[in-house]
XYZ file of C-alpha atoms in Angstrom:
722
model
C -28.366 10.343 -11.335
C -27.149 13.606 -12.844
C -23.466 13.233 -11.747
C -23.284 9.585 -12.842
C -24.896 10.384 -16.202
C -22.428 13.138 -16.781
C -19.539 10.835 -15.970
C -21.097 8.148 -18.237
C -21.476 10.634 -21.032
C -17.759 11.530 -20.918
C -16.535 7.946 -20.628
C -16.349 7.189 -24.372
C -12.596 7.120 -24.805
C -10.557 3.931 -25.214
C -11.862 0.867 -23.448
C -13.300 0.784 -19.940
C -11.942 -2.713 -19.430
C -8.494 -3.813 -20.611
C -9.872 -7.274 -21.322
C -11.416 -5.672 -24.396
C -8.010 -4.780 -25.920
C -7.505 -6.670 -29.145
C -3.694 -6.518 -28.757
C -3.899 -7.532 -25.098
C -0.302 -8.851 -24.991
C 1.146 -5.473 -25.937
C 2.386 -3.151 -23.192
C 2.312 -0.225 -25.696
C -1.381 -0.866 -26.406
C -2.097 -1.062 -22.611
C -0.322 2.230 -21.963
C -1.844 3.916 -24.985
C -5.352 3.090 -23.643
C -4.380 4.558 -20.252
C -3.089 7.661 -21.985
C -6.211 8.197 -24.074
C -8.450 8.019 -21.001
C -6.127 10.036 -18.793
C -6.124 12.832 -21.325
C -9.901 13.091 -20.927
C -9.694 12.936 -17.074
C -10.867 9.278 -17.082
C -8.520 7.980 -14.394
C -10.213 4.606 -13.793
C -10.095 1.511 -15.949
C -10.829 -2.134 -15.223
C -9.030 -5.379 -15.797
C -12.029 -7.502 -15.053
C -12.749 -6.843 -11.358
C -9.376 -5.162 -10.854
C -9.370 -1.358 -10.814
C -6.442 0.559 -12.356
C -6.289 4.117 -11.034
C -4.043 6.919 -12.405
C -3.280 9.850 -10.129
C -4.524 13.082 -11.812
C -2.751 15.374 -9.343
C -5.900 17.528 -9.215
C -9.484 17.450 -7.977
C -11.836 16.068 -10.580
C -14.958 16.150 -8.423
C -15.186 12.314 -8.476
C -15.945 11.785 -4.803
C -19.198 13.659 -4.050
C -21.857 12.236 -1.758
C -24.209 12.074 -4.777
C -21.786 9.787 -6.583
C -21.455 7.649 -3.521
C -25.217 7.162 -3.405
C -25.414 6.458 -7.110
C -22.908 3.643 -7.015
C -24.650 2.043 -4.095
C -26.230 -1.321 -5.026
C -25.471 -0.879 -8.709
C -24.252 -3.808 -10.908
C -20.446 -3.558 -11.053
C -20.449 -2.794 -14.830
C -23.539 -0.638 -15.006
C -21.671 2.607 -14.341
C -18.141 3.640 -15.473
C -15.127 2.302 -13.541
C -14.731 3.911 -10.154
C -13.216 3.185 -6.770
C -16.837 3.407 -5.398
C -17.796 0.438 -7.621
C -15.016 -1.688 -6.088
C -16.087 -0.536 -2.626
C -19.739 -1.251 -3.255
C -19.138 -4.747 -4.740
C -16.883 -5.744 -1.794
C -19.368 -4.323 0.745
C -22.437 -6.007 -0.796
C -20.553 -9.354 -1.104
C -19.679 -9.127 2.578
C -23.323 -8.459 3.536
C -25.031 -10.921 1.227
C -22.539 -13.792 1.410
C -21.261 -13.249 4.942
C -17.721 -13.540 3.512
C -14.884 -11.448 4.902
C -13.441 -9.106 2.264
C -10.191 -7.305 1.695
C -9.176 -4.572 -0.734
C -5.502 -4.607 -1.690
C -4.238 -1.125 -2.747
C -0.730 -1.035 -4.300
C 1.475 1.236 -6.341
C 4.593 3.302 -5.931
C 4.941 6.480 -3.948
C 2.833 9.234 -5.478
C 0.472 6.885 -7.276
C -2.536 7.697 -5.081
C -2.778 4.734 -2.728
C -3.570 6.791 0.390
C -6.306 8.740 -1.447
C -7.845 5.450 -2.698
C -7.853 4.150 0.868
C -9.515 7.340 2.146
C -12.303 7.201 -0.538
C -13.067 3.580 0.234
C -13.466 4.477 3.879
C -15.619 7.494 2.964
C -17.824 5.312 0.729
C -18.368 2.771 3.528
C -19.169 5.515 5.979
C -21.654 7.113 3.575
C -23.653 4.051 2.520
C -23.794 2.060 5.707
C -26.506 2.375 8.352
C -26.319 4.907 11.179
C -26.836 5.089 14.967
C -25.125 7.104 17.651
C -22.479 4.430 18.283
C -22.029 3.678 14.604
C -21.522 7.366 13.862
C -18.880 7.516 16.623
C -16.937 4.606 15.094
C -17.279 6.065 11.532
C -15.825 9.387 12.808
C -12.956 7.591 14.511
C -12.197 5.462 11.475
C -12.065 8.589 9.236
C -10.091 10.624 11.796
C -7.476 7.955 12.171
C -6.217 8.953 8.698
C -4.877 12.521 9.387
C -3.317 11.321 12.643
C -1.513 8.350 11.109
C -0.430 10.466 8.106
C 1.083 13.116 10.356
C 3.286 10.553 12.153
C 3.789 8.095 9.311
C 3.909 10.160 6.101
C 6.491 12.529 4.680
C 7.001 14.810 1.720
C 9.385 13.110 -0.844
C 10.545 14.090 -4.257
C 7.851 11.730 -5.615
C 4.914 12.611 -3.412
C 3.874 15.409 -1.080
C 2.136 12.915 1.211
C 4.073 9.714 0.913
C 3.276 6.878 3.318
C 6.518 5.687 4.847
C 4.930 2.703 6.463
C 2.571 -0.160 5.405
C -0.906 -0.239 6.845
C -3.553 -2.982 6.983
C -6.851 -1.879 8.585
C -9.685 -4.249 9.453
C -13.093 -2.598 9.615
C -15.545 -4.684 11.656
C -19.225 -4.788 10.739
C -22.418 -6.001 12.502
C -25.138 -8.150 10.827
C -26.783 -4.975 9.476
C -23.630 -3.968 7.634
C -22.774 -1.065 10.001
C -19.188 -0.469 11.007
C -18.727 -1.184 14.730
C -14.994 -1.314 15.178
C -11.623 -1.507 13.623
C -8.070 -2.662 14.008
C -4.768 -1.479 12.394
C -1.567 -3.339 11.717
C 1.570 -1.340 10.700
C 4.599 -2.553 8.853
C 8.203 -1.396 8.408
C 8.098 2.279 9.383
C 10.994 4.090 7.594
C 12.526 5.261 10.855
C 15.883 6.154 9.255
C 14.048 9.212 7.907
C 14.000 10.666 11.474
C 17.735 11.307 11.365
C 18.377 11.693 7.678
C 16.377 12.693 4.583
C 17.364 12.680 0.927
C 17.990 16.004 -0.745
C 14.726 17.826 -1.435
C 12.722 15.673 1.038
C 11.337 16.218 4.505
C 11.230 14.388 7.778
C 7.855 13.103 9.028
C 5.025 15.666 8.763
C 4.518 15.947 12.461
C 7.848 17.689 13.095
C 6.942 20.528 10.745
C 3.379 20.659 11.985
C 4.587 21.158 15.574
C 7.199 23.758 14.535
C 5.006 25.618 12.035
C 1.600 24.965 13.455
C 1.351 28.375 15.174
C 0.521 26.843 18.494
C 2.515 29.312 20.614
C 1.682 27.641 23.959
C 2.874 24.260 22.734
C 6.115 25.650 21.354
C 6.793 27.443 24.615
C 6.102 24.258 26.630
C 8.359 22.184 24.348
C 10.957 24.939 24.361
C 10.988 24.984 20.563
C 11.696 28.094 18.476
C 9.202 27.385 15.654
C 11.952 27.553 13.052
C 13.062 24.355 11.319
C 16.591 25.608 10.681
C 17.240 25.467 14.401
C 17.005 21.638 14.528
C 19.437 19.106 13.196
C 16.842 16.543 12.168
C 14.815 19.052 10.053
C 17.486 21.363 8.571
C 19.682 18.868 6.634
C 17.927 19.117 3.217
C 17.803 22.912 3.028
C 20.758 23.249 0.699
C 19.317 25.422 -2.008
C 16.709 28.138 -2.007
C 14.451 26.489 -4.649
C 14.525 23.207 -2.713
C 13.648 25.062 0.525
C 10.646 26.653 -1.133
C 9.507 23.271 -2.512
C 9.547 21.791 0.990
C 6.843 24.088 2.154
C 3.985 23.556 -0.304
C 1.904 21.863 2.451
C -0.312 23.728 4.861
C 1.339 22.469 8.022
C -0.634 24.777 10.288
C -4.034 23.563 8.992
C -2.909 19.966 8.968
C -1.852 20.316 12.588
C -5.302 21.590 13.554
C -6.710 18.478 11.782
C -4.334 16.245 13.748
C -5.287 17.756 17.135
C -8.966 17.511 16.230
C -8.442 13.889 15.153
C -6.827 12.994 18.440
C -9.740 14.457 20.279
C -12.310 12.531 18.189
C -10.240 9.313 18.788
C -10.659 9.779 22.496
C -7.064 10.636 23.486
C -6.882 12.227 26.920
C -5.208 15.632 27.229
C -2.357 14.044 29.190
C -1.773 11.498 26.397
C -1.754 14.304 23.783
C 0.672 16.460 25.861
C 3.038 13.538 26.508
C 2.828 12.445 22.821
C 4.005 15.907 21.669
C 6.586 15.953 24.429
C 8.180 12.947 22.677
C 8.089 14.698 19.351
C 9.709 17.823 20.791
C 12.331 15.679 22.656
C 13.399 14.052 19.382
C 13.887 17.479 17.721
C 16.048 18.564 20.701
C 17.914 15.259 20.678
C 19.117 16.030 17.109
C 20.904 19.046 18.582
C 22.835 17.133 21.170
C 26.483 17.259 20.190
C 29.622 15.604 21.561
C 33.215 16.653 22.038
C 36.211 14.428 22.776
C 38.003 14.614 26.090
C 40.780 12.113 26.586
C 39.347 10.126 23.641
C 36.003 9.913 25.415
C 32.714 11.490 24.361
C 31.342 14.295 26.476
C 28.148 16.255 25.869
C 29.175 19.643 24.392
C 26.254 21.643 25.780
C 23.935 20.489 28.551
C 21.061 22.688 27.522
C 19.601 20.487 24.685
C 20.092 17.233 26.522
C 18.523 18.725 29.656
C 15.395 19.617 27.636
C 15.332 16.120 26.113
C 15.497 14.566 29.609
C 12.730 16.842 30.866
C 10.373 16.098 27.951
C 11.015 12.384 28.066
C 10.470 12.299 31.794
C 13.842 10.751 32.611
C 16.835 12.052 34.630
C 19.596 14.085 33.111
C 22.296 11.896 34.593
C 20.730 8.676 33.327
C 20.264 10.005 29.787
C 23.703 11.541 29.639
C 25.297 8.270 30.749
C 23.154 6.253 28.284
C 24.397 8.407 25.313
C 28.102 8.423 26.337
C 28.658 4.935 27.860
C 28.022 1.330 27.039
C 27.323 -1.356 29.610
C 27.765 -5.060 28.860
C 27.233 -8.162 31.025
C 29.968 -10.730 31.021
C 30.016 -13.749 33.190
C 27.501 -12.225 35.581
C 29.365 -8.928 35.844
C 28.356 -5.541 34.408
C 31.158 -3.644 32.745
C 30.660 -0.011 31.735
C 32.992 1.671 29.194
C 32.984 5.147 27.719
C 32.138 5.814 24.059
C 34.066 7.799 21.475
C 32.420 10.777 19.790
C 31.414 8.893 16.643
C 29.986 6.077 18.797
C 27.996 8.482 20.928
C 26.625 10.157 17.858
C 25.574 6.749 16.564
C 23.795 6.002 19.842
C 22.073 9.442 19.799
C 20.672 8.699 16.335
C 19.797 5.134 17.178
C 17.890 6.417 20.217
C 15.983 8.975 18.112
C 14.966 6.243 15.630
C 13.963 3.805 18.324
C 11.949 6.283 20.331
C 10.108 7.468 17.202
C 9.392 3.928 16.009
C 8.093 2.905 19.402
C 6.062 6.097 19.732
C 4.440 5.213 16.351
C 3.639 1.724 17.428
C 2.157 3.171 20.695
C 0.035 5.564 18.622
C -1.286 2.735 16.460
C -2.043 0.717 19.567
C -3.833 3.622 21.201
C -5.952 4.157 18.041
C -6.837 0.455 18.105
C -8.052 0.839 21.655
C -10.225 3.708 20.439
C -11.614 1.602 17.577
C -12.073 -1.565 19.544
C -15.461 -3.283 19.218
C -16.987 -3.485 22.676
C -19.753 -6.008 21.885
C -19.611 -9.692 20.964
C -17.606 -10.904 17.937
C -18.488 -8.829 14.870
C -20.317 -10.541 12.059
C -17.841 -9.699 9.266
C -14.664 -7.843 8.397
C -13.416 -5.790 5.492
C -9.697 -5.219 5.304
C -7.878 -2.387 3.555
C -4.217 -2.946 2.697
C -2.367 0.272 1.796
C 1.239 -0.725 1.372
C 4.314 0.580 -0.387
C 4.900 -0.453 -3.996
C 8.010 -1.832 -5.685
C 10.879 0.604 -5.178
C 13.934 1.255 -7.421
C 16.041 4.261 -6.469
C 19.523 5.463 -7.395
C 20.730 3.930 -4.191
C 18.736 0.912 -2.854
C 19.486 -0.319 0.636
C 18.007 -2.626 3.266
C 14.637 -0.828 3.329
C 14.171 -1.262 -0.439
C 15.145 -4.913 -0.164
C 12.424 -5.493 2.468
C 9.823 -3.534 0.491
C 10.539 -5.370 -2.722
C 10.437 -8.655 -0.896
C 6.976 -7.593 0.351
C 5.894 -6.879 -3.189
C 7.178 -10.216 -4.436
C 4.984 -11.873 -1.760
C 1.977 -9.779 -2.624
C 2.426 -10.540 -6.318
C 2.417 -14.215 -5.531
C -0.802 -13.813 -3.530
C -2.277 -11.652 -6.232
C -1.720 -14.263 -8.978
C -2.684 -17.210 -6.766
C -5.950 -15.538 -5.655
C -6.736 -14.486 -9.260
C -6.192 -18.056 -10.547
C -8.223 -19.456 -7.633
C -11.078 -17.025 -8.366
C -11.054 -17.998 -12.058
C -10.957 -21.706 -11.285
C -13.746 -21.428 -8.697
C -15.997 -19.492 -11.083
C -15.422 -22.061 -13.875
C -16.177 -24.883 -11.386
C -19.417 -23.190 -10.197
C -20.564 -22.754 -13.741
C -19.620 -26.223 -14.866
C -17.112 -24.919 -17.385
C -13.982 -27.011 -18.103
C -10.882 -25.366 -16.689
C -8.132 -24.654 -19.132
C -4.558 -24.542 -17.715
C -3.167 -20.994 -17.727
C 0.565 -20.302 -18.229
C 1.991 -17.581 -15.946
C 5.299 -16.614 -14.344
C 5.568 -18.173 -10.920
C 7.805 -15.962 -8.765
C 8.332 -18.610 -6.107
C 11.858 -18.997 -7.394
C 12.557 -15.378 -6.381
C 10.881 -15.686 -2.976
C 12.888 -18.820 -2.288
C 16.087 -16.820 -3.037
C 15.049 -14.281 -0.436
C 13.415 -16.162 2.373
C 14.380 -19.916 2.141
C 15.194 -20.873 5.721
C 18.448 -22.654 4.797
C 19.777 -20.911 1.683
C 17.861 -17.617 1.460
C 19.442 -14.090 1.596
C 17.512 -13.255 4.779
C 18.735 -16.372 6.638
C 22.279 -15.641 5.413
C 21.983 -12.084 6.760
C 20.667 -13.206 10.135
C 23.433 -15.781 10.514
C 26.071 -13.175 9.752
C 24.495 -10.773 12.274
C 24.425 -13.358 15.037
C 27.818 -14.993 14.650
C 30.757 -13.975 16.857
C 33.810 -12.326 15.465
C 34.449 -9.665 12.931
C 31.113 -9.049 11.124
C 30.646 -6.471 8.390
C 28.591 -5.679 5.296
C 31.513 -6.970 3.274
C 31.611 -10.314 5.107
C 27.815 -10.627 4.576
C 28.230 -10.031 0.789
C 30.999 -12.642 0.673
C 28.976 -15.222 2.490
C 25.836 -14.433 0.349
C 27.887 -14.768 -2.809
C 29.098 -18.279 -1.685
C 25.590 -19.351 -0.642
C 23.395 -18.163 -3.536
C 25.994 -17.188 -6.156
C 24.703 -19.866 -8.610
C 21.075 -18.606 -8.551
C 19.704 -17.398 -11.829
C 18.177 -14.286 -10.236
C 21.289 -13.162 -8.373
C 24.609 -11.633 -9.345
C 27.268 -9.349 -7.839
C 30.583 -7.724 -8.811
C 32.591 -10.796 -8.062
C 30.440 -13.079 -10.242
C 29.740 -10.625 -13.105
C 31.447 -10.558 -16.466
C 33.589 -7.651 -17.472
C 30.674 -5.712 -19.047
C 28.341 -6.228 -16.133
C 31.010 -5.249 -13.569
C 30.998 -1.741 -15.049
C 27.451 -1.357 -13.654
C 28.068 -2.925 -10.238
C 30.024 -1.595 -7.282
C 32.109 -3.999 -5.208
C 29.702 -3.651 -2.347
C 26.569 -4.236 -4.485
C 24.480 -7.218 -5.568
C 21.712 -7.381 -8.158
C 18.449 -9.258 -8.064
C 16.214 -10.096 -10.980
C 12.737 -9.448 -9.493
C 9.480 -10.216 -11.248
C 9.274 -6.478 -11.959
C 12.828 -6.131 -13.180
C 16.438 -5.869 -12.011
C 17.307 -3.941 -8.791
C 20.853 -3.227 -7.622
C 21.220 -3.140 -3.820
C 24.062 -1.641 -1.805
C 24.966 -3.804 1.139
C 26.208 -0.749 3.029
C 24.233 -0.631 6.333
C 22.602 -4.107 5.945
C 24.212 -5.525 9.057
C 23.500 -2.497 11.225
C 19.913 -2.090 10.054
C 19.158 -5.806 10.453
C 20.659 -5.932 13.940
C 18.573 -2.946 14.917
C 20.092 -2.996 18.414
C 19.546 -0.362 21.100
C 22.054 -0.363 23.934
C 20.733 -1.556 27.274
C 21.781 1.752 28.939
C 19.297 3.652 26.746
C 16.494 1.172 27.493
C 17.229 1.446 31.228
C 17.093 5.244 31.169
C 13.852 5.331 29.170
C 12.180 2.703 31.400
C 12.497 5.045 34.378
C 10.423 7.741 32.539
C 7.357 9.304 34.113
C 5.973 10.150 30.630
C 2.928 7.870 30.125
C 3.843 7.294 26.469
C 7.493 6.481 27.155
C 6.742 4.142 30.047
C 4.442 2.149 27.744
C 7.133 2.072 25.020
C 10.074 1.036 27.286
C 8.909 -1.463 29.909
C 10.897 -2.992 32.749
C 9.716 -6.393 31.547
C 11.793 -5.903 28.420
C 14.880 -5.381 30.525
C 14.327 -8.647 32.371
C 14.428 -10.647 29.182
C 17.841 -12.250 28.431
C 16.791 -13.185 24.903
C 18.367 -11.387 22.039
C 15.707 -9.411 20.129
C 14.726 -10.766 16.724
C 16.452 -9.124 13.756
C 14.587 -6.639 11.648
C 14.494 -9.083 8.724
C 13.068 -11.826 10.860
C 10.405 -9.572 12.352
C 9.443 -8.390 8.854
C 9.344 -11.914 7.433
C 7.106 -13.122 10.301
C 4.754 -10.175 10.065
C 4.497 -10.572 6.309
C 3.671 -14.268 6.663
C 0.850 -13.366 9.088
C -0.402 -10.766 6.599
C -0.420 -13.337 3.831
C -2.526 -15.635 5.998
C -4.998 -12.786 6.658
C -5.266 -11.958 2.945
C -5.615 -15.526 1.845
C -8.509 -15.996 4.251
C -10.565 -13.187 2.705
C -12.296 -12.495 -0.611
C -9.958 -10.005 -2.376
C -10.539 -6.902 -4.472
C -7.734 -4.909 -6.013
C -6.882 -1.297 -6.711
C -3.701 -0.798 -8.696
C -2.444 2.795 -8.538
C -0.325 4.364 -11.271
C 1.735 7.529 -11.122
C 1.567 9.298 -14.507
C 4.740 11.352 -14.207
C 7.614 12.067 -11.907
C 6.898 15.805 -11.607
C 3.513 15.621 -9.839
C 2.172 17.636 -12.816
C -1.436 17.579 -13.919
C -2.270 16.377 -17.475
C 1.106 14.756 -18.159
C 1.736 11.124 -18.769
C 5.295 9.815 -19.224
C 5.095 6.601 -21.224
C 8.223 4.851 -20.018
C 7.530 5.596 -16.361
C 3.949 4.274 -16.734
C 5.207 1.176 -18.657
C 7.558 0.416 -15.870
C 4.739 0.560 -13.287
C 2.486 -1.580 -15.510
C 5.218 -4.200 -15.423
C 5.923 -4.259 -11.708
C 2.287 -4.014 -10.730
C 1.825 -7.311 -12.618
C -0.965 -5.752 -14.782
C 0.008 -7.515 -18.008
C 0.292 -10.816 -16.149
C -3.174 -10.291 -14.690
C -4.574 -9.412 -18.087
C -3.099 -12.535 -19.651
C -4.720 -14.642 -16.919
C -8.096 -12.970 -17.559
C -7.771 -13.438 -21.291
C -6.485 -16.956 -21.243
C -9.944 -18.544 -21.108
C -13.167 -16.694 -21.758
C -12.721 -12.935 -21.811
C -16.371 -12.012 -21.267
C -18.950 -13.492 -18.965
C -22.312 -12.173 -17.909
C -25.346 -13.390 -16.000
C -28.070 -14.788 -18.262
C -30.644 -12.133 -17.203
C -28.345 -9.196 -17.952
C -27.179 -10.699 -21.253
C -30.670 -11.557 -22.490
C -32.111 -8.192 -21.453
C -29.478 -6.343 -23.486
C -29.455 -8.432 -26.647
C -32.909 -10.058 -26.915
C -33.982 -7.702 -29.685
C -31.462 -9.202 -32.168
C -33.307 -12.558 -32.246
C -36.965 -12.900 -33.416
C -37.547 -15.777 -30.997
C -36.600 -13.739 -27.936
C -38.068 -10.414 -28.988
C -40.029 -8.602 -27.561
C -40.403 -11.066 -24.663
C -38.990 -14.445 -23.784
C -41.400 -16.539 -21.824
C -39.177 -19.586 -21.205
C -36.296 -20.172 -18.874
C -33.684 -17.407 -19.178
C -30.875 -19.952 -19.875
C -32.846 -21.301 -22.820
C -33.290 -17.749 -24.161
C -29.507 -17.276 -24.183
C -29.093 -20.628 -25.941
C -31.646 -19.503 -28.534
C -29.769 -16.250 -29.066
C -26.492 -18.120 -29.609
C -28.202 -20.448 -32.102
C -29.678 -17.537 -34.016
C -26.317 -15.825 -34.147
C -24.684 -19.047 -35.402
C -21.818 -18.957 -32.836
C -19.225 -21.674 -33.210
C -19.271 -24.111 -30.304
C -15.705 -23.441 -29.195
C -16.204 -19.699 -29.107
C -18.608 -19.708 -26.177
C -19.954 -21.740 -23.254
C -23.289 -21.784 -21.468
C -22.724 -22.136 -17.699
C -25.289 -22.540 -14.950
C -25.908 -18.867 -14.404
C -23.711 -17.127 -16.981
C -22.783 -17.061 -20.633
C -18.994 -17.179 -21.365
C -17.622 -15.692 -24.597
C -14.030 -16.366 -25.625
C -12.993 -13.435 -27.848
C -13.832 -9.723 -27.579
C -14.250 -9.630 -31.403
C -17.500 -11.590 -31.006
C -18.815 -8.794 -28.755
C -17.865 -6.156 -31.359
C -19.887 -7.995 -33.974
C -22.810 -8.540 -31.593
C -22.865 -4.800 -30.759
C -22.944 -4.003 -34.479
C -25.856 -6.404 -34.930
C -27.575 -4.746 -31.957
C -27.110 -1.233 -33.403
C -28.408 -2.340 -36.818
C -31.436 -4.005 -35.185
C -32.171 -0.849 -33.228
C -32.239 1.109 -36.474
C -34.644 -1.358 -37.939
C -36.943 -1.191 -34.992
C -36.783 2.547 -34.985
C -37.049 3.060 -31.240
C -36.487 0.294 -28.763
C -36.837 0.726 -25.052
C -35.159 -1.721 -22.789
C -36.111 -0.941 -19.196
C -33.226 -0.372 -16.857
C -30.672 -0.951 -19.675
C -28.161 1.528 -21.051
C -26.711 1.138 -24.563
C -23.040 1.725 -24.979
C -20.926 1.899 -28.043
C -19.025 -1.232 -28.812
C -15.889 0.183 -27.238
C -17.730 0.520 -23.922
C -18.599 -3.171 -23.408
C -17.750 -4.148 -19.792
C -15.684 -7.266 -19.438
C -14.541 -9.670 -16.792
């Protein structure tokens, strides 16, 4: 227990559980407690069963195998707050109660969500039983991380390893609690990053890993130079020398070795690996395809790059060239082909790059799922891990941020609903009268976004599908007419003179539960339509690349149905995710980024306060404190405090519930300040626990030396709460 004891000895700063805060309604008090603990490298704090995690931006030695073992099977509050405690509680609940679990991990980019997800996986792999098949599945679950990170993560100004997609992973267990399979769902990949990155940011990791991975044979086969400045989709942010240096703080060569090793562990064939990297190389070359105008028609400037693209994608040069420079439409049973202009051809090139990358990523996830698939009968139980983007507010917020923030509104609703449900169910089980809790219901905001008749998404879909002149401006005009009277919506046209100074004519502003966000409608129509010309699909469907032929099927070409819009696809997938989460017993990890500089030991108060607000932490704390702040099983409570009452010391021979009643009588607690349930004692105010701890310390002094087997005495500031 040496490691745990050392951690325990250090954890004497602030409160381990925010429910203990006297001024629990104060954001300043909340942030101050985080700051005190962060300063002492105490990055974990509870809000009851919710874990708040602050990214330290350094290795604190918190994830050793010894610590894994020490948190196994331990009462949730017996050791200091840790992601292993959350993992263990969920795992044991799944095994003992046969109840499916899920751990919801949220926070903004750079807050440590991916690391939390990795450590939960590591914990489950460490403490669960072993066999040859189980070890194989454990290895594959763990190795799926570096592979998905390579293709789905990127270096941003906020985070060196930012997940640019949402991930839900189900881990399937047998009746012994051993992992036997898994399944991954992915959400809203930021495919626009393929063709354009913000200043000081990178494209997806895999492009740099291939170029800088020092695999000479691969570079030669893909006809790549190994220099990122030679490729249009990786060179665009290298504007200043200091920015260029900052882009290469990752060890791309080592990471690429890990990816190739991971693909091997996951059971990818050599042909699949080769064809996968062929697609990556093709996208890099596609960014170098340029067009010139001849008689107002787009022509490929140099056949070299497009020839390499066609070769790597396994399609013909003629078919690909035609697909990028012409558009075919069907009208009244006839196919009409017309040439594109240069700007149109450039648009098709970029749309093709985005579509190919997105489909490649979906293929990769599907192939990993095949590798993780449980081959036996239906698994006994499932534990889900949700690692998804947090609320986003940038200088310029577009369609992607709108979808991400809609997702966070939905998750906030689920979070509060499940928290209230959990509270109500515990009160009911214990026979305690439920007291109505006041909280902000964000349904009004969700209705503004996704109401089927009068929501912003339905308005956007209608505008995308209607014939005639459709533009971002016409969408904004229609939206203003439809939802202009909503209390959580405004735009330049509706704003007063002061507010107009902060809103562009193409912008609208929403009042989210986490605060106001201004969105630019520029690109909304195009991104929602998400259309890929039929010519491109036809060219790709003829590919002899096994990855490409799986991504672009001939069956898709036979369908006459218009593809669903991006907003509709996301709304449907989010509704399915909500169903999954609501069917499971939830645990929560709320990740906080301490500063915007990725610096160790620095906490910026306003930045943290903003995250506390949009993560709904104050709302969660208010719910936890609305009734009885502290509750504990009779056995645990009596074991700790029996020495303060002559009738229960040194031993209580009666029923444990009666012993707790006797303790309460001796301490002269007022009836309204506590309740005796069926298995637990409930105490309303933390101040009662402070006083009880003082009585305990005084009694210990009187007794001289008291030994309570299996019990650890904490200072009053270290009481664990729910």
